[in-house]
Coordinates of C-alpha atoms and ligand atoms in Angstrom, one line a residue:
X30 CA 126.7 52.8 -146.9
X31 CA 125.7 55.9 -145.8
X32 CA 123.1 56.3 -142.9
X33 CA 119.9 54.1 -143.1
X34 CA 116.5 55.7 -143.3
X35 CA 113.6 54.2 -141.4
X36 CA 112.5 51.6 -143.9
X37 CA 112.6 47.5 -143.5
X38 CA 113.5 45.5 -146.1
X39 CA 112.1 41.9 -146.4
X40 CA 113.8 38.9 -148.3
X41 CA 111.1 37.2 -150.2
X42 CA 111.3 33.6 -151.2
X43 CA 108.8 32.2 -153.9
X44 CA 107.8 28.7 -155.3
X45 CA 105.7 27.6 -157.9
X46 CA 104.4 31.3 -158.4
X47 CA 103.3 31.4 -154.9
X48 CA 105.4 33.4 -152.0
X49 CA 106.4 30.6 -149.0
X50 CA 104.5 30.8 -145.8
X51 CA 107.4 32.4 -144.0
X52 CA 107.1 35.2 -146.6
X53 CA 104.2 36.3 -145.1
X54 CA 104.9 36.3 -141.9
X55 CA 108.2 38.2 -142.5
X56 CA 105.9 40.9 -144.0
X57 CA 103.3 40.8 -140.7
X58 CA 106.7 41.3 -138.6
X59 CA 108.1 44.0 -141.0
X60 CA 105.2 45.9 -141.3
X61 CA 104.7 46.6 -137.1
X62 CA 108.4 47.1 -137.2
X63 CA 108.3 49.5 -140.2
X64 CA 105.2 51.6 -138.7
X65 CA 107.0 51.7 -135.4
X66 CA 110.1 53.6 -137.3
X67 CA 107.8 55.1 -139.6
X68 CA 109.3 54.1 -142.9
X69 CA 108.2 51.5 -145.4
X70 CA 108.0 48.3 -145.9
X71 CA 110.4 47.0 -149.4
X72 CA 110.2 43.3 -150.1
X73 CA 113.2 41.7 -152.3
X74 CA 111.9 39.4 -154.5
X75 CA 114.8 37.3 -155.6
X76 CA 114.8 34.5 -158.2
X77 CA 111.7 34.7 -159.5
X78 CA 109.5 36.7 -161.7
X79 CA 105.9 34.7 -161.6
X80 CA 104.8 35.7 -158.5
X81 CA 101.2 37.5 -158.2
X82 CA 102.8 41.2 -157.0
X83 CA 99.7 43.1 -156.5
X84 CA 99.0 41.6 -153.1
X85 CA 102.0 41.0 -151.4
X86 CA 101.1 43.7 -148.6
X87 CA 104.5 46.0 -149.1
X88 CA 104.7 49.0 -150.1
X89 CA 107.5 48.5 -152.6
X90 CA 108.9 45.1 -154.7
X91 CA 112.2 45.3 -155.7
X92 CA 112.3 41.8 -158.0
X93 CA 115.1 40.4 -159.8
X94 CA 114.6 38.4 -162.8
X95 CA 114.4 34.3 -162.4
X96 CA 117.1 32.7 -161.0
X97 CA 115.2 29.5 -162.9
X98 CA 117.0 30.4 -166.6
X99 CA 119.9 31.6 -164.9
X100 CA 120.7 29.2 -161.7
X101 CA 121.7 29.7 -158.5
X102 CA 124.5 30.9 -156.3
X103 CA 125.1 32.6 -152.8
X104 CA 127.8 35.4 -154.7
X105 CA 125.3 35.8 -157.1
X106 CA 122.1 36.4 -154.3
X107 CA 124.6 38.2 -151.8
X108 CA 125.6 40.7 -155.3
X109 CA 122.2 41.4 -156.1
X110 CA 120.8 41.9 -152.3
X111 CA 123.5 44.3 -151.7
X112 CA 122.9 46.6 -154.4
X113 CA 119.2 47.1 -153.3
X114 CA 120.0 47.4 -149.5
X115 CA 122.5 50.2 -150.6
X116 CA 120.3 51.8 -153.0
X117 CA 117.3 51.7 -150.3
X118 CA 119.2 51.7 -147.2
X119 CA 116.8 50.0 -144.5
X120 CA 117.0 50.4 -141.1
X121 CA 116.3 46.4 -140.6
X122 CA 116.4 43.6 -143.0
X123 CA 114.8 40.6 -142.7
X124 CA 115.5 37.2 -144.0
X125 CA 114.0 33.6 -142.9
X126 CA 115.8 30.9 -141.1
X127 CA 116.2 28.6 -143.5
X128 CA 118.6 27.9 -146.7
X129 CA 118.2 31.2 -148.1
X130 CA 118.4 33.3 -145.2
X131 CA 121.9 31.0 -143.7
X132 CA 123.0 31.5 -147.1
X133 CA 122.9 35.5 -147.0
X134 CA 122.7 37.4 -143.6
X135 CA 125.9 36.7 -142.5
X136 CA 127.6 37.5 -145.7
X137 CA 125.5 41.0 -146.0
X138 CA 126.5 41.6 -142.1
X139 CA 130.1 41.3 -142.5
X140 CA 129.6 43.8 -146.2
X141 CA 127.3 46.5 -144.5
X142 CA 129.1 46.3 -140.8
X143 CA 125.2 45.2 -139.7
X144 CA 124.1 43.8 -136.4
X145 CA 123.1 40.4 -136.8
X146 CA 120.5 38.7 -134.8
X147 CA 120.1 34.8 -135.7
X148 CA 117.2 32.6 -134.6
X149 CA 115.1 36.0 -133.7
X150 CA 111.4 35.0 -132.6
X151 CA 110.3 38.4 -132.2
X152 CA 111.3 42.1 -132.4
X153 CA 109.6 45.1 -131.6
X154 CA 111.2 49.1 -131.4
X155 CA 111.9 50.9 -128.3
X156 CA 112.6 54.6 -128.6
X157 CA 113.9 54.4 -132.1
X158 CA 116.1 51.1 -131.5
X159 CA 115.4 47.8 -132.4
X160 CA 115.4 44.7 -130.1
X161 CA 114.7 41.3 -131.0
X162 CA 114.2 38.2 -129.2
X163 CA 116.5 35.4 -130.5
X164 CA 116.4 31.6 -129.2
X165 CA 119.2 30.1 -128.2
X166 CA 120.5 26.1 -127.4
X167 CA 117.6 25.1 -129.6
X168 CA 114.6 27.3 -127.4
X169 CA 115.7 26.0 -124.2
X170 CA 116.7 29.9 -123.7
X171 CA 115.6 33.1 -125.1
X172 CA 118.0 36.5 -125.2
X173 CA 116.9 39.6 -125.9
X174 CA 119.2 42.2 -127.8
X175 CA 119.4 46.1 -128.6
X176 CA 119.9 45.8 -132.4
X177 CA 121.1 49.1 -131.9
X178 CA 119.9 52.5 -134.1
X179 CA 122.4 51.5 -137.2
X180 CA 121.7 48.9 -139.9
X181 CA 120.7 45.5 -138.7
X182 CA 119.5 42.6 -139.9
X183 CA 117.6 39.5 -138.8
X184 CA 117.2 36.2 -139.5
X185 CA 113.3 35.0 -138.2
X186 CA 113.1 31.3 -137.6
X187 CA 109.5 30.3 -139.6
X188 CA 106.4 29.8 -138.0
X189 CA 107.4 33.4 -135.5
X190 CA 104.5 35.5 -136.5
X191 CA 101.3 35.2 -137.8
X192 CA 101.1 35.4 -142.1
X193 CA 99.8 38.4 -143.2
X194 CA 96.1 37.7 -145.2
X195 CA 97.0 39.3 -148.6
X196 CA 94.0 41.5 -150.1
X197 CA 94.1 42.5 -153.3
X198 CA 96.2 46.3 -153.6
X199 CA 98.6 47.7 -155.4
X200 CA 102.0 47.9 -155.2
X201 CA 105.4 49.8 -156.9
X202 CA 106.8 47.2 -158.4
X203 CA 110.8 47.6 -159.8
X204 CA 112.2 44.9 -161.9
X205 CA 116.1 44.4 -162.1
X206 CA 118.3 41.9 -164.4
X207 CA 120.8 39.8 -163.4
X208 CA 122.9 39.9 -166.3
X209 CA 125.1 42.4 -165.3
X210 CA 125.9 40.8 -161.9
X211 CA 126.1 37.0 -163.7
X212 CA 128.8 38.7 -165.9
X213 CA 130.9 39.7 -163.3
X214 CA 130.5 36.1 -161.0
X215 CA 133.7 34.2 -159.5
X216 CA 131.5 30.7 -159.6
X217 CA 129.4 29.9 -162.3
X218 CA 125.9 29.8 -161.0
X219 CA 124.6 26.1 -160.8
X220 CA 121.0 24.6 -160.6
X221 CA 118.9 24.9 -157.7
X222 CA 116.0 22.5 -156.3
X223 CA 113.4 23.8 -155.5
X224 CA 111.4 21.9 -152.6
X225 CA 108.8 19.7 -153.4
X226 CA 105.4 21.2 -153.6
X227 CA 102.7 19.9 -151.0
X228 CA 99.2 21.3 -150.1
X229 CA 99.6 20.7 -146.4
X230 CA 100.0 23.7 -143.9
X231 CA 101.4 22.3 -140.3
X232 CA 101.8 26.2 -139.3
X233 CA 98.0 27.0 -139.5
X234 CA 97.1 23.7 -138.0
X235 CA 95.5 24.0 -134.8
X236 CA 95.6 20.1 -133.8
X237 CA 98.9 18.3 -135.5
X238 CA 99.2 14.5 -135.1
X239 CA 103.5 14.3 -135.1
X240 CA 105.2 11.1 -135.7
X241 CA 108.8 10.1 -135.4
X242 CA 111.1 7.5 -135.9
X243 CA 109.2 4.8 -133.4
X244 CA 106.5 4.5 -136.4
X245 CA 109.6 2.1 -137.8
X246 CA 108.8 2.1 -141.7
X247 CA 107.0 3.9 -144.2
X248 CA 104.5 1.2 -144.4
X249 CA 103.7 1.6 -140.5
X250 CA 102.7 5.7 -140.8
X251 CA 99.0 4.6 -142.2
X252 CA 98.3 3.5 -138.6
X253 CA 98.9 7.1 -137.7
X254 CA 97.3 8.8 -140.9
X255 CA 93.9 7.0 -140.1
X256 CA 94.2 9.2 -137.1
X257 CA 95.1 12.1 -138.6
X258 CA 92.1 11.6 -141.2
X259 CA 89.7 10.9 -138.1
X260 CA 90.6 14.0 -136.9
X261 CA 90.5 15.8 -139.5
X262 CA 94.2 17.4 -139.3
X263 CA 97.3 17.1 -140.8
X264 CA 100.1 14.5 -140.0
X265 CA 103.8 16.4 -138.8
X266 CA 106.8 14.2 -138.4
X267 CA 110.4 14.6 -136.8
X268 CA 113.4 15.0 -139.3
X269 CA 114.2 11.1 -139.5
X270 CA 110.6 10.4 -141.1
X271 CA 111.3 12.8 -143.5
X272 CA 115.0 12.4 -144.1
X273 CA 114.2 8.8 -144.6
X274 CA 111.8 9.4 -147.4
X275 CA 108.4 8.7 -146.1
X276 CA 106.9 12.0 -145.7
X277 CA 107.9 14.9 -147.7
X278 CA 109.9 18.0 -146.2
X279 CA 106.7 20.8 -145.7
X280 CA 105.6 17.9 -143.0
X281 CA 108.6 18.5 -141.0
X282 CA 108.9 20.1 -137.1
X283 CA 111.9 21.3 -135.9
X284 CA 115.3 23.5 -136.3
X285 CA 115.4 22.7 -139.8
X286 CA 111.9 22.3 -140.3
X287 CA 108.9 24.7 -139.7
X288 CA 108.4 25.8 -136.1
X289 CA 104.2 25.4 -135.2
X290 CA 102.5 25.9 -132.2
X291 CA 99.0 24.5 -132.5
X292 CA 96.6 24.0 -129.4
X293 CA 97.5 20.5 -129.3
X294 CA 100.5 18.3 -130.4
X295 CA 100.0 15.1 -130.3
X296 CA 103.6 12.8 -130.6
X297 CA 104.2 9.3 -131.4
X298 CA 108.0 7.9 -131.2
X299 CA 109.2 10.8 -131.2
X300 CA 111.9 11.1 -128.5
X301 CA 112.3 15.0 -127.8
X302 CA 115.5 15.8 -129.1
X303 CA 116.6 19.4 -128.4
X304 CA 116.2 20.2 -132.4
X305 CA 112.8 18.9 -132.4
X306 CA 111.5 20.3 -129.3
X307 CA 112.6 23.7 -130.9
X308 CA 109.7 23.7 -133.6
X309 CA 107.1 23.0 -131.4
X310 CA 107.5 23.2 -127.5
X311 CA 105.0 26.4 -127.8
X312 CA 102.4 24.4 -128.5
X313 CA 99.7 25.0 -126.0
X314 CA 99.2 21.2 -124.9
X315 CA 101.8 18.3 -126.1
X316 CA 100.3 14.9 -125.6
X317 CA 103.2 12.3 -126.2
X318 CA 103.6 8.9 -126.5
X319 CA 106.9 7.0 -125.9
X320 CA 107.3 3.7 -125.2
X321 CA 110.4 5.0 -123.2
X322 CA 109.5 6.5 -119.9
X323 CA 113.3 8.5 -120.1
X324 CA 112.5 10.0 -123.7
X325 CA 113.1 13.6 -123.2
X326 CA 110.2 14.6 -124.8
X327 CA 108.5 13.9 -121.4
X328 CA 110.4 16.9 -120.0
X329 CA 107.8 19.3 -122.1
X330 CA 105.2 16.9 -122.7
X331 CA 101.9 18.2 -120.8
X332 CA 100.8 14.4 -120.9
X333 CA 102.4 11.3 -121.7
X334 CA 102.0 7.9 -122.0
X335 CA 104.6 4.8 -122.6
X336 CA 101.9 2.8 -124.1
X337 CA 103.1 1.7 -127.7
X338 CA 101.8 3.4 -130.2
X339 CA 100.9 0.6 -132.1
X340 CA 98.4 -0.6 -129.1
X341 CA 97.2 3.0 -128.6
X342 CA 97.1 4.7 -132.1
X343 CA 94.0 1.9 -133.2
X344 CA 91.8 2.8 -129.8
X345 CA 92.3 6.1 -130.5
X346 CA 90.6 6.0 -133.8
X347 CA 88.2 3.9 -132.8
X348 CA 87.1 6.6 -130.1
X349 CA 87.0 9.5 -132.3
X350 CA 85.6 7.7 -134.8
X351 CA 82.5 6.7 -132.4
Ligands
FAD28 C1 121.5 20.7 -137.3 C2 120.4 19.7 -137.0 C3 119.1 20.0 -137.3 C4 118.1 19.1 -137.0 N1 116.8 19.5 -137.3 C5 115.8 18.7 -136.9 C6 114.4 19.1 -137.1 O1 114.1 20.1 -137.7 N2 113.5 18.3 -136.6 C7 113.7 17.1 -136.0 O2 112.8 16.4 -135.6 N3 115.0 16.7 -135.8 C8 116.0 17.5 -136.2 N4 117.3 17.1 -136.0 C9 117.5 15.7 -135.6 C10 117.4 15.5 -134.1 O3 118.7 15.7 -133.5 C11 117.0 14.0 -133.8 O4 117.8 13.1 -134.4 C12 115.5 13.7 -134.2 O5 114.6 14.7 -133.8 C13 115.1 12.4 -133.7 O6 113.9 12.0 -134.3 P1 112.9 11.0 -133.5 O7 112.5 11.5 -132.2 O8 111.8 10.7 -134.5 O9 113.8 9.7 -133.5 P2 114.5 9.0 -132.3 O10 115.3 9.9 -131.5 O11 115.1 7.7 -132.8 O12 113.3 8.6 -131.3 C14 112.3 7.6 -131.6 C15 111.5 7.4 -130.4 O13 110.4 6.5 -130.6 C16 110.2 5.7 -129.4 N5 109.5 4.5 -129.9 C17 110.0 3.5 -130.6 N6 109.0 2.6 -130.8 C18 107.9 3.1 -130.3 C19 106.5 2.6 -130.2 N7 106.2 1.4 -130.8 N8 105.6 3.3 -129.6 C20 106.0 4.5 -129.0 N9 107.2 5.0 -129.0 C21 108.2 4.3 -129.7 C22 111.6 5.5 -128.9 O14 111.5 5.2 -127.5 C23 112.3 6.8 -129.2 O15 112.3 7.7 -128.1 C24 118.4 17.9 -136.3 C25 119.7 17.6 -136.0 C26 120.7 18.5 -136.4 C27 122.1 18.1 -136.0

């Protein structure tokens, strides 16, 4: 590729003709970076073609048709994404931490000969060259690195930057096919999931009840929805609550989950492992409850209690509820 210009590119993931939360916050993050360089902002669209475009705050879309009637595959996203980075040629792309991002930047870094920062939380420009702030052993450490004044890319863990509020505006919009590139495919591409749907945004919350394995069984997490309803929030959970079926995936906090920071988190049985303290020990106050006093999550916790949460959760309610 020859020489970038100033622009950023942003990988943009859609569902159910709406783009994902971490869209728009790669677009907030893009759009300081891209007015620090002075170049614009070019989101990717890949995958899907029912997407409202006239408000997604960039000053370009580059979409390629649905990946729905076609199907999906890494050689396939990786083809398509480095056509338009090499007809654009961005200064900085960025991607979100999470299937789709893993599933690219490392595969466009070693094809471009691009810096890449994983885990970045932040980036800003200083005298033309990019740095970003990256976290490392699961938040216990931040690094920040010179991205350097060549083509780099990042991968933003969700939940880094505040979403851009979309108005209504218009927007150059440049539709592509995938055709040619299916044609030309080592690995037939195959079906792809998409995540379930759910009207719940633990990002925006301000107060999250959290609830981990200690609730025991599906049946036990009303206890700490009457809570959550009292309150008037929404209910988060560690990884095992959602692997395990009982709430669905947008609930989840952590490294493979969305990262929050509310003014208050309140945890029951949760016990603080590294990848769950990574989603949310910027919250401003964590409140937990552990019935065991050497649970990690102590270690962050502003307050704590080993009461059991099946004593404590019901007073609670009671309280709130007057
Ligand atoms: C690559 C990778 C990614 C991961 N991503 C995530 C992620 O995104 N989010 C995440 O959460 N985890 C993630 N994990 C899993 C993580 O390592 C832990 O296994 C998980 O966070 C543990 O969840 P937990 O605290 O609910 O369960 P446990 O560790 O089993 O803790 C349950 C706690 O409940 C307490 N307890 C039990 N009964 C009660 C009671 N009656 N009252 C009060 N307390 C009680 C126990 O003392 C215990 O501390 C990931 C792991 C890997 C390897």
């Amino acid at each position: 590729m020859s020489g970038p210009n100033n622009g950023v590119m942003v990988v943009l993931e859609a569902t159910a003709g709406r783009l994902s939360d971490v869209s728009l916050e790669l677009i907030s993050l893009g759009k300081d970076v891209a007015n620090s360089l002075g170049g614009p902002l070019v989101g990717v669209l890949i995958g899907a073609s029912d997407v409202a475009l006239t408000a997604v705050g960039c000053d370009i879309v580059d979409c390629y048709v649905d990946f729905g009637t076609i199907g999906y595959s890494s050689e396939m996203a990786v083809t398509a994404l480095s056509a338009r980075v090499e007809a654009i040629r961005p200064r900085l792309l960025l991607a979100p931490t999470g299937t789709l991002g893993l599933d690219l930047c490392s595969a466009l870094s070693v094809a471009f000969d691009a810096t890449l920062a994983s885990y970045v939380v932040g980036l800003s420009v200083d005298a033309g060259r990019i740095q970003a702030t990256s976290q490392l052993y699961g938040g216990k450490l931040l690094a920040d690195c010179d991205l350097g004044d060549g083509f780099a890319i990042a991968c933003v863990v969700p939940g880094s930057a505040v979403a851009l509020q979309l108005g209504v505006g218009d927007v150059e919009v440049s539709n592509h096919s995938l055709d040619a590139i299916v044609g030309s495919l080592a690995i037939e591409p195959g079906i792809r999931h998409e995540p379930e749907a759910s009207g719940v945004d633990i990002v925006a919350a301000e107060l999250l009840v959290s609830v981990g394995r200690g609730i025991g069984a599906s049946a036990n997490l009303e206890v700490v929805q009457e809570l959550a309803d009292a309150l008037g929030v929404p209910m988060s959970a560690s990884r095992p609550v959602i692997d395990q079926g009982w709430l669905p995936k947008p609930h989840q906090v952590g490294k493979s989950g969305k990262k929050v920071k509310p003014k208050v988190y309140l945890s029951f049985g949760i016990s603080g492992a590294p990848e769950h303290l990574e989603g949310m020990r910027q919250s401003e106050v964590i409140i937990a409850c552990n019935t065991d006093p050497n649970a990690p999550i102590f270690k962050v916790a502003h307050y704590g209690t080993t009461l059991d949460l099946f004593d404590l959760v019901p007073e609670l309610v009671e309280l709130v509820e007057g």
